[in-house]
Amino acid sequence: MTYTSKVLEDLRVRHSHQPEFLQAVEEVLNTLQPLMDKEPKYEKNKILERIVEPERIIQFRVEWIDDKGEIQVNRGYRIQYNSAIGPYKGGLRLHPTVNEGVLRFLGFEQIFKNSLTGTAIGGAKGGSDFDPKGKSETEIMRFCQAFMVQLYRYIGPTIDVPAGDIGVGGREIGYLYGAYKRLTTRYEGILTGKDLNFGGSLARKEATGYGVVYFAAEMLKDRGDSLEGKICAVSGSGNVATYCVEKLYQEGAKPVTISDSRGSIYDPNGINLEVMKQVKEVERASLTRYKELVPEAVYVPVADYPEGKHYVWTVPVDAAFPCATQNEVNLEDARTLLANGCKCVAEGANMPSSIDAINAFLASGIAYGPAKAANAGGVATSQLEMEQNAGMTSWTFEEVDAKLHQIMRNIYRNAAATAEEFGQPGNLVLGANICGFRKVADAMIAQGVI
Ligand code: NDP
Ligand code: 2IT
């Protein structure tokens, strides 16, 4: 039995109740054996056994009072996964599906993603099973305050710097920041994705979506192609999807789909970005509202579509950008995309494709940009926000965007070069995993058994 399969087998037994975590570890470990064979030091130092284990899992009770005066209780978490190359960094997710297994998957991914950015940030993730849907503005505020009452003692500008993820955007970061300040009397960069008035960075809001498109453009450029004129499918309609759509237009492409948890939009004229922002960022409404404002668009409710199938991936497109959530592209979706002539997939969401979908993309030879490389622009720009906070300065949109663009180029080049080094040119899953892993593993070895 190989070293990677030994570690995986052991985890399968101990984490059978955490399928997302197992999937994330399997995806990484499946690609690391060539490195383990080449460099016995990793096995000798038991790096895999150590790296799959979070340094610390903090779980806490979050209690708050709703608008009816009733007490509500949620579970809060922060998983401080790995600090070998820098302070813990990663988002907070508020969604009813959040549990320890989901946050372990996200935190594990974050280690390698953060390493790939080339900056000094460790991996973490956190959040709560709190469901923001249907909550009033004051309920959101009280929840965020209650969450920070627990979290504040574990974070700090050089300790752990959380940010947004699903259900956490600028509004929630503002409430969390205010609560931290009131609890500690400290005005410091303990969160990223802040408003521009109190230490936020220009272009952070746009960064993940822009970065995904920069990454796709790099993959295509290497193949003598570009996004110009490409018809694109985007899923999701939150932060990542919105700025993916915006950048696709800037690159001369035409995004024709978006989705939310209730349904999908197909707009053959191209997604109307103004309407999308009005519906999602301003009104926080469902996409049925998009259909009201753009009657010629097609709206397909999730409920009308067979279980396990995803309408957005049935629209014939040249390129696909999953930007909603994990496991939103299964093998059948992948086959449909490929059969319809899709030549490029770049992942904005974390682990949007199942392992067999990934294998189908790799086998087809299309340009496939895995999440931890393609969506690293968000956290990379968070690090730029930390840098501006530490220097008590702020940079222009153009400066931050140029740095983001360069970081995405570097991630692509490093992942592609590593894939070549290991005899699998074009396999950016292997390239990104090995490249991200190596830096963290070497730092762990250098720092000793702690
Ligand atoms: P948002 O909360 O802004 O948007 C999430 C979008 O995905 C919404 O359209 C939401 O629909 C949809 N969605 C969420 N969960 C589900 C589900 N279970 N089924 C169907 N649709 C769902 O989050 P973000 O845009 O920030 O995050 C999207 C993805 O990108 C996530 O995987 C996140 O981890 C990843 N990511 C985010 C980064 C960031 O900087 N924000 C950085 C890197 C990755 P609805 O509104 O109906 O719930
Ligand atoms: O998954 C991710 O990379 C994020 N949600 C962003 C994390 C961050 O710290 O900006």
XYZ file of C-alpha atoms and ligand atoms in Angstrom:
508
model
C 0.000 0.000 0.000
C 1.332 3.455 -0.870
C 1.865 6.123 1.784
C -0.982 8.318 0.454
C -3.485 5.440 0.330
C -2.508 4.332 3.835
C -3.286 7.784 5.258
C -6.498 7.979 3.239
C -7.690 4.552 4.413
C -7.167 5.526 8.014
C -9.139 8.752 7.547
C -11.966 6.920 5.766
C -12.539 4.872 8.890
C -12.315 7.770 11.310
C -14.301 10.303 9.257
C -16.943 8.197 7.528
C -19.532 10.700 8.747
C -17.770 13.639 7.040
C -18.035 12.934 3.280
C -17.023 16.422 2.110
C -13.851 16.289 4.214
C -12.949 12.853 2.843
C -13.578 14.050 -0.707
C -11.300 17.075 -0.285
C -8.506 14.962 1.228
C -8.885 12.267 -1.422
C -8.636 14.822 -4.220
C -5.337 16.117 -2.817
C -3.779 12.834 -1.689
C -4.606 11.134 -5.008
C -2.139 13.482 -6.684
C 0.680 13.527 -4.110
C 2.145 10.010 -4.440
C 4.601 10.980 -7.223
C 6.013 13.619 -4.854
C 6.121 11.148 -1.948
C 8.060 8.715 -4.148
C 10.531 11.395 -5.163
C 11.011 12.903 -1.684
C 11.030 10.292 1.111
C 11.454 13.074 3.708
C 7.699 13.702 3.704
C 6.862 10.160 4.768
C 9.768 10.072 7.210
C 8.429 13.232 8.855
C 4.837 11.898 8.790
C 3.785 15.069 7.002
C 0.544 13.639 5.598
C -0.626 12.379 9.000
C 0.182 15.829 10.407
C -1.225 17.993 7.617
C -4.665 16.314 7.544
C -5.036 17.077 11.249
C -6.218 20.622 12.114
C -3.956 22.387 14.596
C -7.062 23.455 16.503
C -10.847 23.198 16.179
C -12.781 25.757 18.159
C -16.478 25.114 18.529
C -18.752 27.418 20.450
C -22.365 28.126 21.315
C -23.878 31.209 19.702
C -27.006 32.440 21.441
C -29.020 35.437 20.354
C -32.552 36.816 20.550
C -34.732 36.995 17.445
C -37.223 39.742 16.579
C -40.019 37.891 18.376
C -38.006 37.921 21.597
C -37.226 34.205 21.418
C -33.829 32.769 22.266
C -32.021 31.138 19.329
C -29.016 28.830 19.566
C -26.521 28.087 16.788
C -23.224 26.272 16.521
C -20.192 28.393 15.729
C -16.804 27.117 14.584
C -13.313 28.217 13.706
C -10.930 25.591 12.404
C -7.337 26.815 12.613
C -5.938 24.241 10.260
C -2.330 25.040 9.509
C -0.050 27.959 10.447
C 3.246 26.712 8.995
C 3.613 29.539 6.482
C 1.667 32.371 8.123
C -1.211 33.414 10.380
C -4.471 31.505 9.895
C -6.540 32.945 7.048
C -9.843 31.926 5.522
C -13.510 32.766 5.325
C -16.567 32.390 7.537
C -19.614 30.622 6.095
C -23.168 31.100 7.350
C -25.387 28.394 5.885
C -27.637 25.702 7.412
C -25.419 22.969 5.894
C -22.355 24.098 7.884
C -20.938 21.430 10.191
C -17.483 20.321 11.271
C -16.982 18.109 8.199
C -17.825 20.892 5.737
C -15.473 23.298 7.523
C -12.723 20.667 7.639
C -13.011 20.315 3.849
C -12.901 24.070 3.374
C -10.053 24.567 5.856
C -7.995 21.759 4.325
C -8.396 23.260 0.824
C -7.504 26.672 2.180
C -4.025 25.516 3.311
C -2.933 24.726 -0.253
C -4.813 27.598 -1.874
C -3.177 30.120 0.439
C 0.228 28.576 -0.188
C -0.328 28.850 -3.955
C -0.908 32.617 -3.708
C 2.797 32.920 -2.889
C 1.998 35.021 0.195
C 2.550 34.205 3.871
C -0.872 33.016 5.042
C -1.875 29.803 6.791
C -5.160 27.942 6.322
C -8.402 28.249 8.321
C -12.169 28.280 7.930
C -15.118 28.965 10.186
C -18.778 29.749 10.302
C -22.089 28.612 11.657
C -25.220 26.657 10.802
C -27.137 29.948 11.129
C -29.437 30.459 8.121
C -29.413 34.105 7.005
C -32.432 33.515 4.726
C -35.560 35.268 5.958
C -33.741 36.999 8.822
C -34.212 40.710 9.404
C -31.338 43.196 9.317
C -31.354 43.422 13.142
C -31.360 39.631 13.506
C -28.313 39.415 11.232
C -26.617 42.091 13.343
C -27.410 40.378 16.648
C -26.217 37.037 15.334
C -22.923 38.537 14.105
C -22.399 40.233 17.485
C -23.107 37.008 19.361
C -20.749 35.088 17.062
C -17.947 37.587 17.732
C -18.507 37.433 21.506
C -17.056 33.935 21.198
C -14.629 34.361 18.302
C -12.787 37.541 19.353
C -10.425 35.834 21.782
C -9.021 33.537 19.089
C -8.254 36.054 16.310
C -5.807 38.904 15.737
C -3.919 40.619 12.887
C -0.971 38.210 13.240
C -2.964 35.269 14.683
C -6.034 34.571 12.564
C -7.809 36.873 10.103
C -11.263 35.651 8.963
C -13.168 36.973 5.924
C -16.381 36.279 4.010
C -17.704 33.176 2.287
C -21.260 31.971 1.577
C -23.687 34.129 3.570
C -20.980 36.521 4.747
C -20.434 39.689 2.706
C -19.650 43.316 3.452
C -22.678 43.781 5.705
C -21.815 40.865 8.005
C -18.098 41.758 8.064
C -19.116 45.268 9.216
C -21.198 43.931 12.122
C -18.481 41.450 13.088
C -15.855 44.204 12.984
C -17.968 46.545 15.121
C -18.500 43.814 17.707
C -14.755 43.010 17.870
C -13.923 46.683 18.368
C -16.448 47.059 21.150
C -15.215 43.910 22.917
C -11.508 44.680 22.692
C -11.294 48.471 22.159
C -8.808 47.651 19.398
C -8.993 49.116 15.913
C -7.017 46.638 13.875
C -7.128 44.489 10.759
C -8.711 41.361 12.211
C -11.046 40.754 9.265
C -10.758 41.265 5.521
C -13.484 42.239 3.107
C -14.125 45.317 5.254
C -15.894 48.411 3.999
C -13.596 50.982 2.379
C -14.357 53.447 5.200
C -12.722 51.302 7.846
C -9.740 49.577 6.348
C -11.172 47.632 3.441
C -9.269 47.234 0.196
C -10.461 48.396 -3.180
C -11.018 45.390 -5.495
C -11.441 42.836 -2.658
C -15.153 42.553 -3.438
C -14.387 41.889 -7.104
C -11.265 39.786 -6.515
C -12.498 36.190 -6.462
C -14.688 36.524 -9.558
C -12.105 38.591 -11.456
C -9.386 36.125 -10.449
C -11.296 33.124 -11.787
C -11.613 34.829 -15.160
C -7.932 35.882 -15.172
C -7.072 32.248 -14.478
C -9.291 30.976 -17.307
C -7.733 33.528 -19.665
C -4.229 32.292 -18.752
C -5.186 28.662 -19.392
C -6.658 29.568 -22.767
C -3.738 31.826 -23.734
C -1.368 28.896 -23.281
C -3.526 27.013 -25.784
C -3.468 29.834 -28.309
C -7.043 30.765 -27.457
C -8.867 33.477 -25.488
C -12.207 34.291 -23.866
C -13.110 36.720 -26.647
C -16.498 35.770 -28.088
C -16.917 32.726 -25.818
C -20.414 31.794 -24.602
C -20.165 31.034 -20.879
C -22.249 29.325 -18.199
C -21.913 30.727 -14.680
C -23.631 29.200 -11.650
C -24.500 31.049 -8.453
C -25.431 34.713 -8.218
C -23.549 35.802 -5.109
C -20.275 37.627 -4.694
C -18.108 35.313 -6.781
C -20.631 34.803 -9.608
C -21.414 38.522 -9.935
C -17.813 39.607 -10.454
C -17.098 36.612 -12.639
C -19.908 37.803 -14.933
C -18.570 41.375 -14.832
C -15.029 40.334 -15.792
C -16.254 37.939 -18.503
C -17.888 40.897 -20.246
C -14.663 42.903 -19.890
C -12.806 40.030 -21.596
C -15.263 40.053 -24.511
C -17.099 36.872 -23.472
C -20.860 36.403 -23.102
C -22.164 34.844 -19.856
C -25.663 33.445 -20.453
C -26.576 31.684 -17.183
C -26.665 32.326 -13.427
C -28.440 30.478 -10.599
C -29.374 30.516 -6.932
C -30.555 27.821 -4.551
C -34.102 28.033 -5.932
C -33.599 28.217 -9.684
C -31.566 29.156 -12.744
C -31.675 31.895 -15.352
C -30.783 31.410 -19.001
C -30.596 34.715 -20.781
C -29.644 34.150 -24.448
C -28.923 37.867 -24.856
C -26.289 37.655 -22.134
C -26.856 38.116 -18.396
C -27.906 41.676 -17.621
C -25.289 42.615 -15.014
C -27.129 45.744 -13.836
C -30.267 43.726 -13.165
C -28.263 40.944 -11.491
C -26.646 43.436 -9.086
C -29.970 45.167 -8.409
C -31.711 41.858 -7.628
C -28.931 40.226 -5.593
C -26.836 43.010 -4.033
C -29.561 45.636 -3.469
C -32.880 43.776 -3.130
C -31.385 40.456 -1.897
C -34.229 38.791 -3.826
C -34.595 35.454 -5.606
C -33.845 35.128 -9.332
C -37.582 35.066 -10.055
C -37.158 38.833 -9.689
C -34.578 38.810 -12.514
C -37.186 37.097 -14.691
C -39.709 39.835 -13.790
C -37.259 42.523 -14.874
C -35.998 40.633 -17.956
C -39.089 38.783 -19.251
C -37.314 37.293 -22.281
C -34.978 35.294 -19.979
C -35.795 31.655 -19.165
C -36.280 30.803 -15.456
C -36.059 27.135 -14.441
C -36.945 26.397 -10.797
C -34.822 23.727 -9.084
C -38.025 21.939 -8.101
C -38.957 21.467 -11.778
C -35.690 19.783 -12.559
C -34.893 16.112 -11.865
C -33.058 15.410 -8.597
C -29.267 15.638 -8.940
C -29.353 17.424 -12.303
C -28.277 20.998 -12.789
C -29.944 23.016 -15.513
C -27.111 25.535 -16.004
C -24.734 22.829 -17.236
C -27.169 21.689 -19.951
C -26.909 24.985 -21.845
C -24.393 24.577 -24.698
C -21.403 26.801 -23.885
C -17.698 27.207 -24.658
C -16.674 27.724 -21.033
C -18.154 27.016 -17.596
C -17.649 28.799 -14.274
C -19.170 27.017 -11.254
C -19.479 29.780 -8.625
C -22.169 28.558 -6.188
C -21.183 25.722 -3.875
C -19.593 22.285 -3.407
C -20.592 19.299 -5.560
C -22.668 21.292 -8.017
C -21.034 19.555 -11.010
C -21.412 15.778 -11.050
C -20.226 13.255 -13.639
C -23.372 13.604 -15.717
C -23.066 17.401 -15.721
C -19.411 17.089 -16.773
C -20.310 14.727 -19.627
C -23.087 17.058 -20.775
C -20.753 20.066 -20.786
C -18.104 18.135 -22.728
C -20.622 16.706 -25.215
C -21.852 20.244 -25.883
C -18.325 21.364 -26.765
C -17.224 23.084 -23.539
C -13.471 23.753 -23.775
C -12.730 25.402 -20.455
C -13.867 25.015 -16.836
C -12.624 27.380 -14.124
C -13.901 26.897 -10.583
C -14.980 29.899 -8.523
C -16.689 27.848 -5.825
C -14.773 25.534 -3.482
C -14.846 21.868 -4.602
C -17.758 22.389 -7.020
C -16.904 19.246 -9.015
C -17.172 15.686 -7.780
C -14.033 13.563 -8.137
C -15.421 11.665 -11.139
C -16.402 14.956 -12.798
C -12.813 16.185 -12.309
C -11.488 12.968 -13.834
C -13.798 13.415 -16.845
C -12.493 16.954 -17.387
C -8.875 15.816 -17.074
C -9.374 12.851 -19.419
C -10.967 15.097 -22.053
C -7.894 17.354 -22.138
C -9.900 20.586 -21.890
C -8.549 23.545 -19.901
C -9.570 22.693 -16.339
C -8.737 25.113 -13.520
C -9.310 23.529 -10.092
C -10.784 25.652 -7.304
C -7.762 26.031 -5.094
C -5.855 27.602 -7.973
C -8.642 29.353 -9.898
C -10.437 30.979 -6.944
C -7.347 31.959 -4.955
C -7.682 35.589 -6.070
C -10.104 36.302 -3.220
C -7.829 35.274 -0.409
C -4.796 36.708 -2.226
C -6.491 40.103 -2.260
C -7.428 39.619 1.395
C -3.698 39.339 2.031
C -3.238 42.597 0.098
C -5.833 44.127 2.445
C -3.792 42.885 5.433
C -0.695 44.423 3.888
C -2.422 47.800 3.474
C -3.759 47.645 7.056
C -0.319 46.832 8.434
C 1.220 49.712 6.494
C -1.672 52.054 7.443
C -2.143 52.876 3.793
C -4.470 52.199 0.899
C -3.811 51.504 -2.716
C -5.844 52.432 -5.808
C -8.206 49.986 -7.492
C -5.797 49.731 -10.414
C -2.844 48.901 -8.157
C -4.698 46.134 -6.323
C -6.212 44.746 -9.523
C -2.778 44.680 -11.205
C -1.312 42.778 -8.238
C -4.254 40.344 -8.301
C -3.794 39.783 -12.022
C -0.087 39.081 -11.555
C -0.790 36.667 -8.676
C -3.262 34.720 -10.857
C -0.680 34.526 -13.671
C 1.918 33.241 -11.210
C -0.449 30.627 -9.778
C -1.200 29.362 -13.265
C 2.487 29.282 -14.255
C 3.579 27.537 -11.060
C 0.803 24.926 -11.246
C 1.473 24.306 -14.953
C 5.253 24.054 -14.396
C 4.784 21.609 -11.510
C 2.483 19.455 -13.662
C 5.250 19.368 -16.308
C 7.889 18.555 -13.705
C 5.899 15.469 -12.708
C 5.303 14.334 -16.264
C 1.628 15.292 -16.467
C 1.516 18.501 -18.520
C -1.856 20.229 -18.383
C -2.953 18.446 -15.193
C -3.455 21.520 -13.025
C -5.050 19.436 -10.258
C -1.767 17.628 -9.712
C 0.254 20.786 -10.381
C -1.680 22.956 -7.926
C -1.788 20.299 -5.211
C 1.910 19.473 -5.318
C 2.959 23.098 -5.639
C 0.744 24.227 -2.735
C 1.671 21.238 -0.582
C 5.441 21.420 -1.001
C 5.857 24.871 0.519
C 3.734 24.075 3.583
C 5.317 20.652 4.107
C 8.851 22.025 3.891
C 7.967 24.784 6.366
C 6.555 22.164 8.759
C 9.713 20.080 8.548
C 11.928 23.137 9.089
C 9.923 24.153 12.166
C 10.308 20.757 13.784
C 7.882 18.557 15.680
C 5.846 21.063 17.629
P -22.591 34.125 -1.674
O -23.293 33.843 -0.414
O -22.359 35.544 -2.067
O -23.336 33.422 -2.902
C -23.552 32.049 -2.920
C -24.372 31.715 -4.145
O -24.439 30.313 -4.296
C -25.807 32.197 -4.057
O -26.274 32.440 -5.350
C -26.504 31.001 -3.426
O -27.888 30.971 -3.671
C -25.795 29.867 -4.106
N -25.777 28.697 -3.206
C -25.204 28.606 -1.992
N -25.403 27.402 -1.443
C -26.139 26.727 -2.333
C -26.651 25.428 -2.351
N -26.466 24.570 -1.331
N -27.346 25.048 -3.450
C -27.517 25.909 -4.495
N -27.051 27.154 -4.532
C -26.367 27.553 -3.472
O -21.212 33.338 -1.582
P -19.895 33.534 -2.452
O -20.208 34.025 -3.812
O -18.931 34.277 -1.622
O -19.352 32.028 -2.514
C -19.658 31.150 -3.586
C -18.634 30.032 -3.639
O -17.332 30.583 -3.838
C -18.508 29.193 -2.351
O -18.163 27.870 -2.706
C -17.332 29.842 -1.626
O -16.725 28.946 -0.719
C -16.438 30.156 -2.810
N -15.419 31.177 -2.618
C -15.731 32.422 -2.162
C -14.753 33.384 -2.020
C -15.052 34.772 -1.616
O -14.142 35.591 -1.621
N -16.290 35.121 -1.277
C -13.339 33.061 -2.298
C -13.130 31.740 -2.841
C -14.138 30.847 -2.977
P -28.911 31.528 -2.567
O -28.681 32.995 -2.505
O -30.268 31.155 -3.045
O -28.522 30.821 -1.284
O -12.605 30.295 0.115
C -11.968 31.364 0.190
O -10.823 31.464 -0.259
C -12.621 32.521 0.807
N -13.785 32.421 1.182
C -11.869 33.798 1.007
C -11.015 33.735 2.250
C -10.330 35.017 2.624
O -9.700 34.999 3.695
O -10.391 36.004 1.902
